[in-house]
Tab-separated table of C-alpha atoms in Angstrom:
chain	number	residue	atom	x	y	z
A	1164	MET	CA	-0.254	-0.332	-0.162
A	1165	GLY	CA	2.835	2.351	-0.661
A	1166	THR	CA	2.408	5.910	-2.265
A	1167	SER	CA	4.923	8.088	-3.946
A	1168	PRO	CA	5.586	11.670	-3.082
A	1169	THR	CA	3.834	12.662	-6.822
A	1170	GLN	CA	0.821	10.472	-5.173
A	1171	VAL	CA	0.910	12.107	-1.527
A	1172	MET	CA	1.297	16.040	-3.252
A	1173	ALA	CA	-1.809	14.818	-5.466
A	1174	PHE	CA	-4.121	13.988	-2.435
A	1175	PRO	CA	-7.013	16.746	-2.062
A	1176	SER	CA	-7.297	18.270	1.521
A	1177	ILE	CA	-10.554	16.868	3.655
A	1178	LYS	CA	-11.986	18.195	6.625
A	1179	ALA	CA	-15.440	16.338	7.252
A	1180	ILE	CA	-17.387	18.873	9.781
A	1181	VAL	CA	-19.812	17.393	12.184
A	1182	ARG	CA	-21.913	19.442	14.248
A	1183	ASP	CA	-24.347	19.656	17.170
A	1184	ASN	CA	-26.789	21.188	15.518
A	1185	GLY	CA	-27.809	17.964	13.803
A	1186	THR	CA	-25.515	19.257	10.304
A	1187	ALA	CA	-22.642	17.857	8.824
A	1188	GLU	CA	-20.207	18.272	5.980
A	1189	VAL	CA	-17.265	16.773	4.741
A	1190	VAL	CA	-15.182	19.277	2.485
A	1191	VAL	CA	-12.537	17.811	-0.645
A	1192	ALA	CA	-10.171	20.340	-2.273
A	1193	GLY	CA	-12.600	23.630	-0.767
A	1194	ASN	CA	-15.585	21.889	-2.751
A	1195	SER	CA	-18.325	21.118	0.130
A	1196	ARG	CA	-20.083	18.087	0.576
A	1197	ILE	CA	-23.325	18.096	2.767
A	1198	VAL	CA	-23.348	14.818	4.926
A	1199	PRO	CA	-27.074	12.801	4.305
A	1200	ALA	CA	-28.869	13.608	7.618
A	1201	GLY	CA	-29.315	10.804	10.285
A	1202	GLU	CA	-31.738	10.491	13.390
A	1203	SER	CA	-28.945	11.287	15.559
A	1204	LEU	CA	-25.143	12.799	15.713
A	1205	GLN	CA	-24.090	8.889	15.390
A	1206	ASP	CA	-25.752	9.100	12.255
A	1207	LEU	CA	-23.816	11.714	11.215
A	1208	ARG	CA	-20.501	10.502	12.346
A	1209	ASN	CA	-21.562	7.204	10.414
A	1210	ASN	CA	-22.764	9.424	7.401
A	1211	ALA	CA	-19.481	11.591	7.493
A	1212	LEU	CA	-17.120	8.394	7.776
A	1213	ALA	CA	-18.940	6.472	4.500
A	1214	LEU	CA	-17.390	9.565	2.594
A	1215	VAL	CA	-13.965	9.645	3.734
A	1216	VAL	CA	-13.986	5.804	3.153
A	1217	GLY	CA	-15.481	6.917	-0.585
A	1218	GLU	CA	-12.174	8.427	-0.486
A	1219	ALA	CA	-10.119	5.795	-0.008
A	1220	GLN	CA	-11.476	4.050	-2.234
A	1221	THR	CA	-11.248	6.297	-5.258
A	1222	LEU	CA	-7.850	6.824	-4.443
A	1223	GLN	CA	-7.496	2.815	-3.531
A	1224	ARG	CA	-5.411	3.777	-0.579
A	1225	PRO	CA	-5.700	4.286	2.934
A	1226	VAL	CA	-6.162	7.658	4.343
A	1227	ARG	CA	-5.746	9.122	8.010
A	1228	VAL	CA	-8.642	10.841	9.815
A	1229	GLN	CA	-7.961	13.423	12.701
A	1230	ILE	CA	-11.099	12.798	14.789
A	1231	GLU	CA	-12.758	15.325	16.737
A	1232	ASP	CA	-16.153	15.615	17.724
A	1233	PRO	CA	-18.345	16.173	20.899
A	1234	GLU	CA	-17.254	12.392	23.203
A	1235	GLY	CA	-13.200	12.968	22.433
A	1236	HIS	CA	-10.576	13.384	19.442
A	1237	GLY	CA	-7.145	10.847	18.059
A	1238	GLU	CA	-6.662	9.148	14.698
A	1239	LEU	CA	-8.040	6.450	12.715
A	1240	ILE	CA	-6.785	5.083	9.795
A	1241	VAL	CA	-9.321	4.122	7.111
A	1242	HIS	CA	-8.792	1.371	4.327
A	1243	PRO	CA	-10.397	1.208	1.071
A	1244	ASP	CA	-11.919	-1.965	2.323
A	1245	ASN	CA	-13.617	-0.748	4.760
A	1246	LYS	CA	-10.901	-1.565	7.870
A	1247	ILE	CA	-10.501	0.901	10.250
A	1248	GLU	CA	-7.363	1.108	12.519
A	1249	SER	CA	-6.928	3.144	15.833
A	1250	VAL	CA	-3.946	5.363	16.572
A	1251	SER	CA	-5.101	7.171	18.790
A	1252	TYR	CA	-8.130	8.423	21.396
A	1253	GLU	CA	-8.562	10.918	24.171
A	1254	PRO	CA	-12.236	11.326	25.393
A	1255	ARG	CA	-13.449	14.725	25.320
A	1256	THR	CA	-14.184	15.488	29.316
A	1257	ALA	CA	-10.041	14.925	29.804
A	1258	ARG	CA	-9.173	17.347	27.069
A	1259	ARG	CA	-11.490	20.164	28.211
A	1260	ARG	CA	-9.415	19.533	32.007
A	1261	ALA	CA	-6.103	19.992	30.101
A	1262	GLU	CA	-7.302	23.072	27.202
A	1263	ALA	CA	-10.186	24.617	28.330
A	1264	PRO	CA	-9.314	28.786	28.611
A	1265	ALA	CA	-9.843	30.135	31.955
A	1266	THR	CA	-12.942	31.948	30.226
A	1267	THR	CA	-15.423	29.843	28.491
A	1268	PRO	CA	-16.349	31.123	25.072
A	1269	GLU	CA	-20.273	32.009	24.302
A	1270	THR	CA	-20.289	29.268	21.673
A	1271	ALA	CA	-18.492	26.092	20.993
A	1272	ALA	CA	-16.326	25.651	18.058
A	1273	PRO	CA	-18.144	22.703	15.547
A	1274	ALA	CA	-16.288	19.165	15.583
A	1275	VAL	CA	-13.849	18.287	13.120
A	1276	ILE	CA	-12.695	15.317	11.580
A	1277	GLU	CA	-9.667	16.667	9.262
A	1278	THR	CA	-8.053	13.421	6.712
A	1279	THR	CA	-4.603	13.390	5.617
A	1280	PRO	CA	-3.279	10.125	3.452
A	1281	LEU	CA	-1.654	7.881	5.528
A	1282	THR	CA	2.041	8.429	3.667
A	1283	ALA	CA	2.020	12.047	4.952
A	1284	PRO	CA	4.511	12.897	7.176
A	1285	GLU	CA	3.569	12.540	10.951
A	1286	PRO	CA	3.326	15.828	13.019
A	1287	ALA	CA	6.060	15.689	15.889
A	1288	ALA	CA	4.536	14.237	18.987
A	1289	LYS	CA	3.102	16.751	21.194
A	1290	PRO	CA	4.671	16.793	25.054
A	1291	VAL	CA	2.263	15.956	27.665
A	1292	GLU	CA	2.009	18.615	29.972
A	1293	THR	CA	2.211	17.436	33.652
A	1294	ALA	CA	1.529	19.138	36.875
A	1295	PRO	CA	4.275	20.957	38.316
A	1296	THR	CA	6.064	19.075	41.465
A	1297	PRO	CA	5.527	20.714	44.876
A	1298	ALA	CA	9.166	21.980	45.062
A	1299	ALA	CA	8.032	24.053	42.077
A	1300	VAL	CA	5.072	25.219	43.075
A	1301	SER	CA	6.621	28.286	45.448
A	1302	ASP	CA	10.354	29.123	46.638
A	1303	ALA	CA	8.988	29.987	50.230
A	1304	GLN	CA	7.727	26.692	50.829
A	1305	PRO	CA	9.938	24.237	49.373
A	1306	TRP	CA	9.284	20.515	49.198
A	1307	PRO	CA	9.799	18.407	51.287
A	1308	PRO	CA	9.869	20.917	54.408
A	1309	ALA	CA	14.022	21.110	56.069
A	1310	ALA	CA	14.296	18.544	58.793
A	1311	SER	CA	14.766	21.198	61.111
A	1312	GLU	CA	11.701	22.647	60.333
A	1313	VAL	CA	9.397	19.402	61.242
A	1314	THR	CA	8.195	18.977	64.698
A	1315	GLU	CA	8.038	15.522	65.762
A	1316	THR	CA	4.947	14.596	67.665
A	1317	ALA	CA	4.412	11.165	69.389
A	1318	VAL	CA	1.467	9.165	68.151
A	1319	GLU	CA	0.264	6.314	70.171
A	1320	GLU	CA	-1.109	3.534	68.066
A	1321	PRO	CA	-4.001	1.963	68.801
A	1322	ALA	CA	-3.831	-2.140	70.120
A	1323	PRO	CA	-4.709	-4.118	67.004
A	1324	THR	CA	-7.913	-5.536	67.235
A	1325	ARG	CA	-9.500	-8.890	65.877
A	1326	ARG	CA	-12.879	-8.360	63.781
A	1327	SER	CA	-15.576	-11.085	63.124
A	1328	LEU	CA	-15.806	-13.137	60.066
A	1329	LYS	CA	-18.857	-12.053	59.916
A	1330	ASP	CA	-18.242	-8.134	59.866
A	1331	THR	CA	-16.204	-9.026	56.081
A	1332	SER	CA	-16.689	-10.558	52.771
A	1333	PHE	CA	-14.764	-10.935	49.666
A	1334	LEU	CA	-17.359	-10.118	47.255
A	1335	VAL	CA	-17.677	-7.258	45.393
A	1336	SER	CA	-20.845	-5.403	44.978
A	1337	ALA	CA	-20.250	-2.616	42.791
A	1338	PRO	CA	-21.537	-3.124	39.210
A	1339	VAL	CA	-19.169	-3.607	36.287
A	1340	LEU	CA	-18.688	-0.719	34.147
A	1341	GLU	CA	-19.270	-2.707	30.221
A	1342	PRO	CA	-17.409	-0.945	28.011
A	1343	ALA	CA	-18.571	1.236	25.167
A	1344	THR	CA	-20.738	-0.149	22.152
A	1345	GLN	CA	-21.984	2.897	20.497
A	1346	GLY	CA	-20.383	6.066	18.634
A	1347	TRP	CA	-16.338	6.125	18.015
A	1348	ARG	CA	-16.179	5.074	21.211
A	1349	GLY	CA	-18.064	1.667	20.331
A	1350	VAL	CA	-15.505	1.588	17.482
A	1351	LEU	CA	-12.213	1.706	19.351
A	1352	THR	CA	-13.691	-0.995	21.979
A	1353	ARG	CA	-14.135	-3.250	18.873
A	1354	LEU	CA	-10.569	-2.482	17.590
A	1355	GLY	CA	-9.253	-3.376	21.230
A	1356	ILE	CA	-9.097	-0.291	23.266
A	1357	ARG	CA	-11.384	-0.476	25.633
A	1358	MET	CA	-13.782	2.693	25.621
A	1359	ASN	CA	-16.205	4.160	28.529
A	1360	PRO	CA	-19.991	4.791	27.286
A	1361	SER	CA	-20.858	8.027	26.449
A	1362	ASP	CA	-23.719	9.575	28.485
A	1363	GLU	CA	-26.154	8.844	25.971
A	1364	GLU	CA	-25.421	5.021	25.584
A	1365	LEU	CA	-25.534	5.712	29.692
A	1366	SER	CA	-29.097	6.649	29.476
A	1367	GLU	CA	-29.897	4.389	27.417
A	1368	ARG	CA	-28.510	1.404	29.134
A	1369	GLU	CA	-30.690	2.689	32.030
A	1370	ASP	CA	-33.951	3.050	30.829
A	1371	ILE	CA	-33.438	-0.868	29.324
A	1372	ARG	CA	-32.520	-1.686	32.967
A	1373	THR	CA	-35.581	0.047	34.547
A	1374	VAL	CA	-37.557	-1.830	31.894
A	1375	SER	CA	-36.397	-4.891	32.288
A	1376	GLN	CA	-37.105	-5.491	36.254
A	1377	HIS	CA	-39.766	-8.005	37.671
A	1378	TRP	CA	-41.996	-6.870	40.107
A	1379	PRO	CA	-43.657	-8.954	42.644
A	1380	GLY	CA	-47.190	-9.279	41.963
A	1381	PRO	CA	-48.959	-8.203	38.592
A	1382	ARG	CA	-48.751	-4.822	37.309
A	1383	THR	CA	-51.720	-2.857	35.175
A	1384	ILE	CA	-51.646	0.052	32.782
A	1385	ALA	CA	-54.629	1.731	31.990
A	1386	VAL	CA	-53.903	3.877	28.721
A	1387	VAL	CA	-56.664	6.506	28.272
A	1388	ASN	CA	-57.827	9.438	26.582
A	1389	ARG	CA	-61.583	10.223	25.795
A	1390	LYS	CA	-61.189	11.576	22.414
A	1391	GLY	CA	-60.375	9.157	19.923
A	1392	GLY	CA	-57.654	9.593	17.580
A	1393	ALA	CA	-55.095	10.079	20.480
A	1394	ASN	CA	-52.837	7.386	19.720
A	1395	LYS	CA	-54.426	5.116	22.473
A	1396	THR	CA	-54.023	1.776	20.653
A	1397	PRO	CA	-50.155	2.429	19.237
A	1398	THR	CA	-48.981	3.082	22.467
A	1399	VAL	CA	-50.331	0.024	24.199
A	1400	VAL	CA	-48.879	-1.936	21.732
A	1401	MET	CA	-45.663	-0.093	21.832
A	1402	LEU	CA	-45.464	-0.448	25.743
A	1403	SER	CA	-46.421	-3.769	25.505
A	1404	ALA	CA	-43.911	-4.554	22.931
A	1405	ILE	CA	-40.695	-3.364	24.755
A	1406	LEU	CA	-41.837	-4.561	27.838
A	1407	ALA	CA	-42.312	-7.777	26.672
A	1408	ARG	CA	-38.936	-7.672	24.792
A	1409	TYR	CA	-36.922	-6.525	27.621
A	1410	SER	CA	-38.548	-8.063	30.400
A	1411	GLY	CA	-39.189	-11.263	29.557
A	1412	ALA	CA	-42.512	-11.006	31.643
A	1413	ALA	CA	-45.627	-12.403	30.295
A	1414	THR	CA	-47.396	-9.586	29.063
A	1415	VAL	CA	-50.724	-9.234	27.293
A	1416	ALA	CA	-52.773	-6.296	25.532
A	1417	TRP	CA	-55.844	-6.335	26.484
A	1418	ASP	CA	-58.804	-3.944	24.435
A	1419	ASN	CA	-61.298	-3.063	27.184
A	1420	ASN	CA	-63.588	-1.439	24.948
A	1421	GLU	CA	-66.911	-1.602	26.170
A	1422	SER	CA	-68.165	-2.655	22.847
A	1423	GLN	CA	-65.714	-3.106	19.858
A	1424	GLY	CA	-62.214	-1.703	19.330
A	1425	THR	CA	-59.544	-1.471	17.137
A	1426	LEU	CA	-56.419	-2.820	19.274
A	1427	GLY	CA	-57.583	-6.343	16.863
A	1428	TRP	CA	-56.873	-4.464	13.435
A	1429	ARG	CA	-53.403	-3.365	14.576
A	1430	THR	CA	-51.939	-6.440	15.634
A	1431	GLU	CA	-51.393	-10.016	14.689
A	1432	LYS	CA	-54.192	-12.391	14.306
A	1433	GLY	CA	-54.010	-15.640	16.031
A	1434	SER	CA	-55.548	-18.930	14.498
A	1435	HIS	CA	-59.419	-18.480	15.983
A	1436	ASP	CA	-61.785	-15.880	16.589
A	1437	ARG	CA	-62.044	-15.396	20.103
A	1438	SER	CA	-62.405	-12.264	22.157
A	1439	VAL	CA	-62.602	-11.170	25.534
A	1440	LEU	CA	-66.456	-12.438	25.945
A	1441	ASP	CA	-65.116	-16.206	25.177
A	1442	LEU	CA	-62.217	-15.484	27.924
A	1443	ILE	CA	-65.107	-14.564	30.679
A	1444	ASP	CA	-67.551	-17.515	30.000
A	1445	SER	CA	-64.651	-19.915	30.404
A	1446	SER	CA	-63.234	-18.256	33.020
A	1447	THR	CA	-64.249	-20.833	35.612
A	1448	GLU	CA	-62.245	-22.966	33.760
A	1449	LEU	CA	-59.462	-21.218	32.987
A	1450	LEU	CA	-59.076	-20.187	37.178
A	1451	SER	CA	-59.243	-23.915	38.090
A	1452	PRO	CA	-56.461	-25.354	39.902
A	1453	SER	CA	-55.843	-28.361	37.861
A	1454	THR	CA	-55.871	-26.203	34.233
A	1455	ASN	CA	-52.560	-26.054	32.325
A	1456	ALA	CA	-51.459	-22.426	32.087
A	1457	ALA	CA	-51.113	-23.246	28.223
A	1458	GLU	CA	-54.592	-23.141	27.808
A	1459	ILE	CA	-54.981	-19.182	27.837
A	1460	ALA	CA	-53.391	-19.499	23.949
A	1461	LYS	CA	-56.569	-20.671	22.690
A	1462	PHE	CA	-58.564	-16.983	24.228
A	1463	VAL	CA	-55.431	-14.537	22.895
A	1464	HIS	CA	-53.342	-13.691	19.768
A	1465	HIS	CA	-49.651	-14.257	20.393
A	1466	GLN	CA	-47.459	-11.715	18.564
A	1467	THR	CA	-44.706	-13.438	17.520
A	1468	ALA	CA	-41.709	-10.725	16.846
A	1469	ASP	CA	-42.861	-8.332	19.989
A	1470	LYS	CA	-43.606	-11.474	22.343
A	1471	PHE	CA	-46.526	-10.336	23.649
A	1472	ASP	CA	-50.696	-11.369	23.319
A	1473	VAL	CA	-53.307	-9.838	22.571
A	1474	LEU	CA	-57.156	-10.240	23.708
A	1475	ARG	CA	-59.652	-8.541	21.637
A	1476	SER	CA	-62.384	-6.769	22.087
A	1477	ASP	CA	-65.846	-8.275	20.554
A	1478	GLU	CA	-65.533	-7.974	17.372
A	1479	ASN	CA	-69.119	-9.591	16.243
A	1480	GLU	CA	-71.013	-7.540	14.175
A	1481	GLU	CA	-74.253	-7.630	14.714
A	1482	GLY	CA	-73.723	-8.116	18.504
A	1483	ASP	CA	-74.686	-5.398	21.067
A	1484	HIS	CA	-73.003	-6.687	24.373
A	1485	GLU	CA	-71.356	-4.399	26.287
A	1486	VAL	CA	-68.700	-5.264	28.789
A	1487	THR	CA	-69.705	-4.457	32.247
A	1488	ALA	CA	-68.039	-3.770	35.487
A	1489	GLU	CA	-68.436	-7.276	36.969
A	1490	GLU	CA	-66.944	-8.402	33.638
A	1491	VAL	CA	-63.784	-6.709	34.107
A	1492	ASP	CA	-63.117	-8.063	37.582
A	1493	ILE	CA	-63.687	-11.579	35.983
A	1494	ALA	CA	-61.054	-10.905	33.141
A	1495	HIS	CA	-58.701	-8.923	35.123
A	1496	GLN	CA	-58.698	-11.731	37.729
A	1497	VAL	CA	-57.620	-14.214	34.726
A	1498	LEU	CA	-55.243	-12.419	32.838
A	1499	THR	CA	-53.619	-11.464	36.577
A	1500	ARG	CA	-53.398	-15.799	36.914
A	1501	TYR	CA	-51.354	-15.978	33.483
A	1502	TYR	CA	-49.225	-12.667	33.193
A	1503	ARG	CA	-47.266	-10.607	34.984
A	1504	LEU	CA	-48.229	-7.337	33.026
A	1505	VAL	CA	-51.702	-6.177	31.777
A	1506	VAL	CA	-51.709	-2.937	29.360
A	1507	MET	CA	-55.197	-2.055	28.822
A	1508	ASP	CA	-56.643	-0.143	25.945
A	1509	SER	CA	-59.711	1.700	26.875
A	1510	GLY	CA	-62.587	3.220	25.037
A	1511	ASN	CA	-63.667	6.996	24.337
A	1512	THR	CA	-66.289	7.168	27.622
A	1513	ALA	CA	-64.857	7.528	30.921
A	1514	ARG	CA	-68.527	7.331	32.077
A	1515	ALA	CA	-68.428	4.017	31.093
A	1516	ALA	CA	-69.102	0.719	33.581
A	1517	ASN	CA	-66.039	-0.758	32.231
A	1518	TRP	CA	-63.757	2.176	32.038
A	1519	ARG	CA	-64.146	2.728	35.680
A	1520	ARG	CA	-63.586	-0.016	36.766
A	1521	MET	CA	-60.484	-0.403	34.485
A	1522	ILE	CA	-59.121	2.303	36.906
A	1523	ASP	CA	-59.961	0.369	39.937
A	1524	HIS	CA	-57.570	-1.906	39.080
A	1525	THR	CA	-54.639	0.319	37.454
A	1526	ASN	CA	-51.174	0.525	39.152
A	1527	GLN	CA	-49.933	3.075	36.010
A	1528	LEU	CA	-52.165	5.428	34.339
A	1529	VAL	CA	-50.526	6.191	30.600
A	1530	VAL	CA	-52.223	9.290	29.076
A	1531	PRO	CA	-51.869	9.605	24.959
A	1532	VAL	CA	-51.932	12.953	22.936
A	1533	THR	CA	-51.079	13.759	19.732
A	1534	ALA	CA	-49.967	17.341	18.759
A	1535	ILE	CA	-53.618	18.679	18.201
A	1536	GLU	CA	-55.453	20.885	20.676
A	1537	ASP	CA	-58.773	18.984	20.689
A	1538	ARG	CA	-56.766	15.698	21.601
A	1539	ALA	CA	-54.938	17.412	24.526
A	1540	GLU	CA	-57.749	19.108	25.607
A	1541	ALA	CA	-59.639	15.495	25.682
A	1542	ALA	CA	-56.158	14.461	28.008
A	1543	ARG	CA	-56.485	17.284	30.448
A	1544	LEU	CA	-60.386	16.787	30.996
A	1545	THR	CA	-59.432	12.752	31.254
A	1546	LEU	CA	-56.807	13.752	34.042
A	1547	GLN	CA	-59.265	16.595	35.505
A	1548	THR	CA	-62.134	14.139	35.978
A	1549	LEU	CA	-59.775	11.691	37.620
A	1550	GLU	CA	-58.248	14.111	39.665
A	1551	SER	CA	-61.927	15.262	41.462
A	1552	ARG	CA	-62.902	12.089	41.809
A	1553	GLY	CA	-59.947	11.983	44.931
A	1554	GLY	CA	-58.572	8.840	46.498
A	1555	HIS	CA	-56.760	6.181	44.188
A	1556	ASP	CA	-58.440	7.973	40.962
A	1557	ALA	CA	-56.697	11.277	41.724
A	1558	GLU	CA	-52.977	9.566	42.684
A	1559	LEU	CA	-53.380	7.435	39.527
A	1560	ALA	CA	-53.499	11.355	37.924
A	1561	ARG	CA	-50.777	12.993	39.582
A	1562	ASN	CA	-48.542	9.901	38.990
A	1563	ALA	CA	-49.687	9.692	34.900
A	1564	VAL	CA	-47.087	9.343	32.445
A	1565	VAL	CA	-48.085	11.934	29.270
A	1566	ILE	CA	-46.717	10.467	26.269
A	1567	VAL	CA	-47.343	13.327	23.439
A	1568	SER	CA	-46.963	12.036	19.563
A	1569	GLU	CA	-46.222	14.538	16.757
A	1570	SER	CA	-49.260	14.714	14.839
A	1571	THR	CA	-49.731	12.254	11.888
A	1572	ASP	CA	-52.625	14.048	10.603
A	1573	ALA	CA	-50.222	17.053	10.192
A	1574	LYS	CA	-47.587	14.979	8.865
A	1575	ARG	CA	-50.350	13.873	5.667
A	1576	SER	CA	-50.575	17.092	4.982
A	1577	MET	CA	-47.686	19.237	5.695
A	1578	SER	CA	-44.220	20.493	4.877
A	1579	GLY	CA	-41.963	22.871	5.609
A	1580	ASP	CA	-42.798	25.612	7.725
A	1581	ALA	CA	-46.070	23.846	8.759
A	1582	LEU	CA	-44.321	20.954	9.769
A	1583	LYS	CA	-41.611	22.998	12.302
A	1584	ARG	CA	-44.757	24.528	13.596
A	1585	ALA	CA	-46.099	21.040	14.810
A	1586	LYS	CA	-43.354	20.029	16.155
A	1587	ASP	CA	-43.239	23.386	18.010
A	1588	GLU	CA	-47.134	22.763	18.793
A	1589	ALA	CA	-45.928	19.278	20.513
A	1590	GLU	CA	-43.018	21.011	22.473
A	1591	ARG	CA	-45.906	23.499	24.046
A	1592	ILE	CA	-48.397	20.704	24.547
A	1593	ALA	CA	-45.673	18.809	26.782
A	1594	LYS	CA	-44.510	21.526	28.894
A	1595	GLY	CA	-47.946	22.487	29.775
A	1596	PHE	CA	-48.522	19.014	31.376
A	1597	GLU	CA	-45.516	18.907	33.150
A	1598	PRO	CA	-46.175	20.488	36.172
A	1599	PHE	CA	-49.620	18.482	36.806
A	1600	VAL	CA	-47.851	14.521	36.082
A	1601	ARG	CA	-45.082	12.580	37.235
A	1602	ALA	CA	-43.664	12.158	33.472
A	1603	VAL	CA	-44.173	13.443	29.836
A	1604	VAL	CA	-42.226	12.068	26.795
A	1605	ARG	CA	-42.338	13.171	23.390
A	1606	ILE	CA	-42.283	10.890	20.416
A	1607	PRO	CA	-41.037	11.522	16.890
A	1608	TYR	CA	-43.402	10.996	13.700
A	1609	ASP	CA	-42.984	7.580	12.355
A	1610	PRO	CA	-44.783	6.416	9.259
A	1611	ALA	CA	-44.752	2.576	10.928
A	1612	LEU	CA	-47.174	3.860	13.419
A	1613	VAL	CA	-49.984	5.739	11.097
A	1614	ASN	CA	-51.636	2.579	9.099
A	1615	GLY	CA	-51.659	-1.260	9.556
A	1616	PRO	CA	-50.332	-3.610	11.953
A	1617	ILE	CA	-47.495	-2.048	14.102
A	1618	ARG	CA	-44.442	-3.567	14.999
A	1619	TYR	CA	-41.439	-2.357	16.804
A	1620	GLU	CA	-38.886	-3.371	14.240
A	1621	ALA	CA	-40.144	-1.491	11.938
A	1622	LEU	CA	-39.875	2.125	13.593
A	1623	GLN	CA	-36.737	4.148	12.871
A	1624	PRO	CA	-33.703	3.884	15.258
A	1625	ALA	CA	-35.001	7.413	17.236
A	1626	THR	CA	-38.297	5.989	17.339
A	1627	GLN	CA	-37.293	2.761	19.373
A	1628	ARG	CA	-35.189	5.102	21.806
A	1629	ALA	CA	-38.328	7.348	22.389
A	1630	TRP	CA	-40.336	4.869	23.348
A	1631	LEU	CA	-38.220	2.825	25.289
A	1632	ALA	CA	-37.859	5.746	27.395
A	1633	ALA	CA	-41.618	6.323	27.335
A	1634	ALA	CA	-41.984	2.557	28.998
A	1635	ALA	CA	-38.947	3.361	31.094
A	1636	ALA	CA	-41.288	6.260	32.533
A	1637	VAL	CA	-43.866	4.007	32.561
A	1638	ALA	CA	-42.118	1.447	34.962
A	1639	ALA	CA	-40.470	3.555	37.436
A	1640	GLY	CA	-44.069	3.752	38.369
A	1641	PHE	CA	-44.412	0.660	39.166
């Protein structure tokens, strides 16, 4: 892979600039190339690196990459075959301690990745500045002090005491910090240089730990908003999928609409047509001590990819049965025998008997809302109604989690400035709920949530991360 002096001189100067504001560019010989936008800062890094690999492939020789981004700085060697070698790396925190000026500028410079050909002369190593020794700190106070200045004081050592073996242990209880798997730190870890994870990765790990817990006894989540089109059903599906995937706990999504709901339309159908009414009719058998746990599969519809079950509402077009409060009690008793987590979808009538009895069984309330005023107002009135009832209902309202999704209606019909206004409206609504509930989480728009069956793997990475944060906020209330 050697290069001649002529080839080195002909190599154009390359800079890949990555900014915190979500933009990036690669400059080759003075010509700017816009880096494809991504869902996160890591996407920008990957896209910038892809352009650098492209330059290496064009030249058919390795290039040296000077990394400078919010996480740290260092050098990589990028080969045309996508192989990456590490030269050096220093985390940003250490650099700030060593190089930060006395006064911090108001605006931070953009992160820069500079590249040069592998055969270019390497800059001389910069000497590492070390802290001055105590002797150099002050001539007036030499270190160590002169012997004549030391006053000896007799110290009486305590007599050694024997400890009980019950008071000590050789086990280390502190958790082990696993190395980084994401970002440049993850790349360097895979190259054999162990790096600690970034704050963003640590936050994601904490959310995963939260949703992976098992609690003693079953937990019931109610997803409520008296306005249709508020994203109740997608919220039920996503919370069920994440909690089931990460915790491994038996999880069921229950469509507690008083007549016909839409949860069955947005999820996978099993090999039968049974609904909650069939489960209620067979409750005596299902609650019998001699019944095998696998018998519940006759009444629920398993989601093969997302690992939770769905209990559908009655879908008989000719039927007129409305679920009663007593039937909610029966169904809940059956489900909590077979499942650790019950996530309940709901209708739009807070006065219905089955709606009110659902609240009686609820451990955690979730209120979904889109960035449309009437949905937000309906959510506010739902919380106000519960708070006015006092007791358990009021406690649920105060401890609720509000999930604000960007409006799917707006996304289908808007573009440009209108989309920005929709985002601003979502932020305004989210801030409006914050003083009154335990947590508010925002979910970005994702076309995979608009129509048809909902699958976790079909979501964009940023949407998956947002729903993980939402599920962690819900689980924190258990």
